[in-house]
Short mmCIF file of C-alpha atoms in Angstrom, two decimals:
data_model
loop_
_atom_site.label_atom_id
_atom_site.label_comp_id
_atom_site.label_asym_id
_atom_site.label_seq_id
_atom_site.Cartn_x
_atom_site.Cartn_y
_atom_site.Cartn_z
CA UNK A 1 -9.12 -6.91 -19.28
CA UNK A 2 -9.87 -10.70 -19.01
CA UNK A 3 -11.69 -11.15 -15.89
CA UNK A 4 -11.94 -14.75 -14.01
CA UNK A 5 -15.47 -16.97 -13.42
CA UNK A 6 -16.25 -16.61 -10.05
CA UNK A 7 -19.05 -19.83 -9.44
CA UNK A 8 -21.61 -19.29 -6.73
CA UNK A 9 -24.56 -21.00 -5.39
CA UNK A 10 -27.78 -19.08 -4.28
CA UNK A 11 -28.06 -18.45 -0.40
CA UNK A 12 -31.21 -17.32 1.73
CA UNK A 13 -30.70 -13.80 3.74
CA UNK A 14 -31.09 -13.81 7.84
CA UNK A 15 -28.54 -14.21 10.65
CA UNK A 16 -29.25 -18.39 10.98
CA UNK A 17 -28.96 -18.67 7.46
CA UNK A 18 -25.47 -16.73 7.32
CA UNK A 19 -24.37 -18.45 10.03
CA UNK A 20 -25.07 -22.03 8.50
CA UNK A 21 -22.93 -20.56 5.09
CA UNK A 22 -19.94 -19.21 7.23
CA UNK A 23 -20.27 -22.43 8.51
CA UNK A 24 -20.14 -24.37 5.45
CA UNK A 25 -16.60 -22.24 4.75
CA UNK A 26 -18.72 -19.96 2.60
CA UNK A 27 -19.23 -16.56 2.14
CA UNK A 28 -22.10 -14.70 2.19
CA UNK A 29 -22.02 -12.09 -0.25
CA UNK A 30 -24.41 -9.65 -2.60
CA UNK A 31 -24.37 -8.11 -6.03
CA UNK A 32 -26.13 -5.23 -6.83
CA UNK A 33 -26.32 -2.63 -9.26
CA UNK A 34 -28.39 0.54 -10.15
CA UNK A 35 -30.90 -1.50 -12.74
CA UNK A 36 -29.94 -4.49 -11.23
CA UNK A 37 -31.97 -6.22 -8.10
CA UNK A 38 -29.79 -7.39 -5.13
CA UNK A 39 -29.05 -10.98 -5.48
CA UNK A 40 -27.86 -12.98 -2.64
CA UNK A 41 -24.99 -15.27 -3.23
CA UNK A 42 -22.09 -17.09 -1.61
CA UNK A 43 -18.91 -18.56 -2.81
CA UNK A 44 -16.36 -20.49 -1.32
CA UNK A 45 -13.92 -19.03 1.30
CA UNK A 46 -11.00 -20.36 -1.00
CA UNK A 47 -12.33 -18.65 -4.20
CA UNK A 48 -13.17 -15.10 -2.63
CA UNK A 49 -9.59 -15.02 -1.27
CA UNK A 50 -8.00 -15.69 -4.43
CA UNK A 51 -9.82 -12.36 -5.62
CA UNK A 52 -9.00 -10.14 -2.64
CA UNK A 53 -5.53 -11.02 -2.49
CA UNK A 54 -4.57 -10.91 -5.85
CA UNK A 55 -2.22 -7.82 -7.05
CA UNK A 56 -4.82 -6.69 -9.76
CA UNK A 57 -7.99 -5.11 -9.82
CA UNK A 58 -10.62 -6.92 -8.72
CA UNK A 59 -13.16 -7.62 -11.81
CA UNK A 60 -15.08 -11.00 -12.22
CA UNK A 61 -17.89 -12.74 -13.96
CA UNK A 62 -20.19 -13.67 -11.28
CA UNK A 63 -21.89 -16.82 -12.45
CA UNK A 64 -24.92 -18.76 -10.78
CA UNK A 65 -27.67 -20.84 -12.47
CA UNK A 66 -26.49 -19.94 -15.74
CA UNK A 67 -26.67 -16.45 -15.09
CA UNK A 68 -23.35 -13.87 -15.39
CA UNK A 69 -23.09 -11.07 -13.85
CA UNK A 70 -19.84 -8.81 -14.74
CA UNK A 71 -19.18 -6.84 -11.58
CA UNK A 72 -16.05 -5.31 -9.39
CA UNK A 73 -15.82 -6.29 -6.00
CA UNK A 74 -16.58 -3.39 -4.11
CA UNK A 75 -16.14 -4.13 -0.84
CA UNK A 76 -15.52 -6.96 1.85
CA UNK A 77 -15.17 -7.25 5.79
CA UNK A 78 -12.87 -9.37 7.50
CA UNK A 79 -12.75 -11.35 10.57
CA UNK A 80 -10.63 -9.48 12.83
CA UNK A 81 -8.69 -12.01 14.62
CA UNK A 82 -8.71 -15.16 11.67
CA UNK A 83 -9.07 -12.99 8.47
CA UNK A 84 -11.17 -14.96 7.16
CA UNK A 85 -13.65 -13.10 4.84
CA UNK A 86 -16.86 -12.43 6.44
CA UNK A 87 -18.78 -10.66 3.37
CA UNK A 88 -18.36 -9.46 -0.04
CA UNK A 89 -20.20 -6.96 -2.16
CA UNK A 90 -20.23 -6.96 -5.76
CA UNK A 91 -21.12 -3.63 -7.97
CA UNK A 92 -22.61 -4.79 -11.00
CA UNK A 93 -20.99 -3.26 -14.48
CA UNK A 94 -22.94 -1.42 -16.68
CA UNK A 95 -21.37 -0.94 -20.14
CA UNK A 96 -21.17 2.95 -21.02
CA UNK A 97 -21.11 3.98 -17.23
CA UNK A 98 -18.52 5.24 -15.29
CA UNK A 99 -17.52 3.17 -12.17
CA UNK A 100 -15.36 3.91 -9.09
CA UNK A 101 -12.84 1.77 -7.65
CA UNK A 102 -9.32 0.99 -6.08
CA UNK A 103 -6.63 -0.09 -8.47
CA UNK A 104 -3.15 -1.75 -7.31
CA UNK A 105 -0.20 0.63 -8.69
CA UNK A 106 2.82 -1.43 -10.15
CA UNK A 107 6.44 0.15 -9.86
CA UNK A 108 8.85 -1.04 -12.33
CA UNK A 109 12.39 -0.48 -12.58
CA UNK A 110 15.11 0.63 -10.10
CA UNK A 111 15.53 4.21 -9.66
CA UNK A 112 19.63 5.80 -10.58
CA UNK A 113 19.07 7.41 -6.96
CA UNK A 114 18.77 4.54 -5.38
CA UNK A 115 21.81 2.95 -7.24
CA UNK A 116 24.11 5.80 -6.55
CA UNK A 117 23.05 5.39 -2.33
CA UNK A 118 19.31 6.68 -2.65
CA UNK A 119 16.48 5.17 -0.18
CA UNK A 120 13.09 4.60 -2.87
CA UNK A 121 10.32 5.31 -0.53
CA UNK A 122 6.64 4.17 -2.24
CA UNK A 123 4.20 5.74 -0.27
CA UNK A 124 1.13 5.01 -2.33
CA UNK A 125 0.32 1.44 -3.40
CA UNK A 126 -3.44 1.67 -4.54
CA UNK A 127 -5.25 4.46 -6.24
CA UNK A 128 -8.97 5.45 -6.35
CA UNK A 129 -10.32 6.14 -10.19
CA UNK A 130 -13.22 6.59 -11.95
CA UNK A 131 -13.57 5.52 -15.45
CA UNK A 132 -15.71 3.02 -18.18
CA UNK A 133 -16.03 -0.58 -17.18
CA UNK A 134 -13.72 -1.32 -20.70
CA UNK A 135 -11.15 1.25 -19.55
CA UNK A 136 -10.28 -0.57 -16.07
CA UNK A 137 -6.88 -1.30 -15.82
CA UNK A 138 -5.49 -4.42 -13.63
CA UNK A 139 -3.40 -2.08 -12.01
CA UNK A 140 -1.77 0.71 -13.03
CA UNK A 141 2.55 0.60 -13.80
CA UNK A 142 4.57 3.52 -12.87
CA UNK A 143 8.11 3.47 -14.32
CA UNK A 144 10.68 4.84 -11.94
CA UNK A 145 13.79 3.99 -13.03
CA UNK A 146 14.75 7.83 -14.37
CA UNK A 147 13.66 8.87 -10.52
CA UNK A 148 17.28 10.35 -9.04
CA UNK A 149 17.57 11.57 -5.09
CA UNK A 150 15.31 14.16 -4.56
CA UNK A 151 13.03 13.36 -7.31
CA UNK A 152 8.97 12.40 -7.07
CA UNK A 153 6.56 11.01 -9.16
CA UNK A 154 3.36 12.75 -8.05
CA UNK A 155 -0.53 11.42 -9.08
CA UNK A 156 -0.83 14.46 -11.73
CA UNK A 157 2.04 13.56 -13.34
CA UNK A 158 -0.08 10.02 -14.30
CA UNK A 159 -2.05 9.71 -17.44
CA UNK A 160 -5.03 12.11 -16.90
CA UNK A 161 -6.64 11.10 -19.91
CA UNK A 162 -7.94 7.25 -19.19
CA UNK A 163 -9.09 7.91 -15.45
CA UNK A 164 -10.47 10.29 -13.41
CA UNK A 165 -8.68 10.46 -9.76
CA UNK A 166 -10.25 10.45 -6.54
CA UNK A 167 -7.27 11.87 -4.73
CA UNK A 168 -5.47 14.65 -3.99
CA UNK A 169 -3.71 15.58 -7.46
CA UNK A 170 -0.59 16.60 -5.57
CA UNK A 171 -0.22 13.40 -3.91
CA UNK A 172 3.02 12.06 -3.77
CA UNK A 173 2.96 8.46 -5.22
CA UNK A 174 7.49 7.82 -4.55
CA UNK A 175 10.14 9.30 -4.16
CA UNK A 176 13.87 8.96 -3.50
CA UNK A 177 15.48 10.58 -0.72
CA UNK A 178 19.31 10.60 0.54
CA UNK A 179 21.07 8.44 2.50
CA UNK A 180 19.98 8.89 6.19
CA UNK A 181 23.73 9.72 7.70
CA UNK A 182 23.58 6.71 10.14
CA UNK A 183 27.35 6.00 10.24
CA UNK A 184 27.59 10.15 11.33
CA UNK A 185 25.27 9.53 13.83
CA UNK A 186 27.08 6.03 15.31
CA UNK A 187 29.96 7.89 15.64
CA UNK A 188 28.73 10.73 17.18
CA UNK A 189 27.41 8.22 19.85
CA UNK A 190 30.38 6.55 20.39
CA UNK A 191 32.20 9.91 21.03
CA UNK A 192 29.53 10.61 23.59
CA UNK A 193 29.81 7.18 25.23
CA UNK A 194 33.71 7.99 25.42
CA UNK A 195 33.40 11.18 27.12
CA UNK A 196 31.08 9.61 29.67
CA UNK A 197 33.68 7.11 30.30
CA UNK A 198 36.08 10.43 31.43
CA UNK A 199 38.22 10.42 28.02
CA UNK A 200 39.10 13.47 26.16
CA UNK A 201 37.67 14.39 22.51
CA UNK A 202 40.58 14.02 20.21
CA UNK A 203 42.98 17.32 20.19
CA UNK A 204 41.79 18.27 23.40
CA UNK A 205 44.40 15.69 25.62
CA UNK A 206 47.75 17.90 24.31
CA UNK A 207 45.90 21.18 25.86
CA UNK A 208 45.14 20.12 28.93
CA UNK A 209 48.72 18.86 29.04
CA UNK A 210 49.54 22.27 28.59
CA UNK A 211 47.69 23.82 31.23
CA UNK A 212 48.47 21.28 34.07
CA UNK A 213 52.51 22.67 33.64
CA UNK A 214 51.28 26.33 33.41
CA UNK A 215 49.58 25.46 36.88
CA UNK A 216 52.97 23.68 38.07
CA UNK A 217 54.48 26.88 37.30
CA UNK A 218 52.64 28.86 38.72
CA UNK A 219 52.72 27.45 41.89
CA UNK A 220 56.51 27.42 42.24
CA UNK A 221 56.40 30.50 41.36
CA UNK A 222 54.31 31.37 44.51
CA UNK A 223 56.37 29.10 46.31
#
């Protein structure tokens, strides 16, 4: 995949110096890798969020001083009342070794359940693989427009051949479910909320009709 330039400037390391690059809407950050050395960094607040919220995988030459690294983001921490990125850590790629790391999952199409009534419910939207730094995927598309109510798409039935899977095999990536019976249930409620109110279930009106001129007749009978 075509990965973007991510330009950064060298940073010292230490709590005043982080605090003057926060300050400077930068972001601290690090790259690292097994035969690589850490290397300090930071890059603009603007830039880094461009790469965590995109919808694909997170790959990017790191360049500084006309040096490139090739690395994944690996992980970041965000403030937790602005959001505002607060550190990033790069993994270095190594050609020929394998590499872990979180993957967006695409779903295309519209599932025949779903047109004939179905609810599509995804309930995975990133996946955890292992693979080759030239095998990395932006994201990886699911089709589920064959999907009808009751079906699943499940991660085993994926490609198993491209990526290794940190997760459960049985986990259940979507699947389309029946209608929930909402109308049933509003008019069950409203026949409660009736009966509360002192009227009669429909059918239920002509019988006690019935029995109030059995009980007339019985008392003139008595009479």
């Amino acid at each position: 995949m075509d990965a973007p330039t991510l330009n950064a400037e060298p940073r010292d390391t230490g709590k005043k110096a982080t605090r003057a690059v926060r300050n400077s809407n930068n972001v601290p950050c690090i790259l690292y890798g097994r035969d690589t050395d850490p290397v300090p960094f930071q890059v603009s607040v603007h830039d880094l969020n461009r790469l965590i919220y995109s919808r694909q995988t997170s790959v990017v030459d790191v360049s500084m001083n006309g040096d490139t690294w090739s690395c994944v983001l690996k992980d970041f921490d965000l403030h937790p009342i602005s959001d505002v990125p607060e550190h990033a850590d790069f993994q270095v790629l190594k050609e020929g070794r394998r590499v872990t790391l979180t993957v967006p999952v695409s779903y295309e199409g519209i599932p025949e359940g779903q047109k004939n009534g179905g609810d599509t419910q995804i309930l995975v939207r990133e996946i955890t693989i292992s693979c080759l730094p030239e095998n990395i995927p932006s994201e990886i598309t699911v089709d589920i427009s064959d999907l009808e109510i009751g079906d699943a798409i499940h991660l085993y039935d994926l490609d198993q051949e491209a990526y290794t899977y940190k997760m459960a095999q049985g986990q259940t990536l979507v699947t389309v479910v029946a209608p929930h019976l909402e109308a049933l249930a509003t008019e069950d409620e409203e026949e409660e909320e009736e009966l509360e109110e002192g009227e009669l279930p429909e059918g239920e009106e002509g019988e006690l009709a019935e029995g109030e001129e059995a009980e007339a007749e019985d008392k003139e009978a008595d009479a």
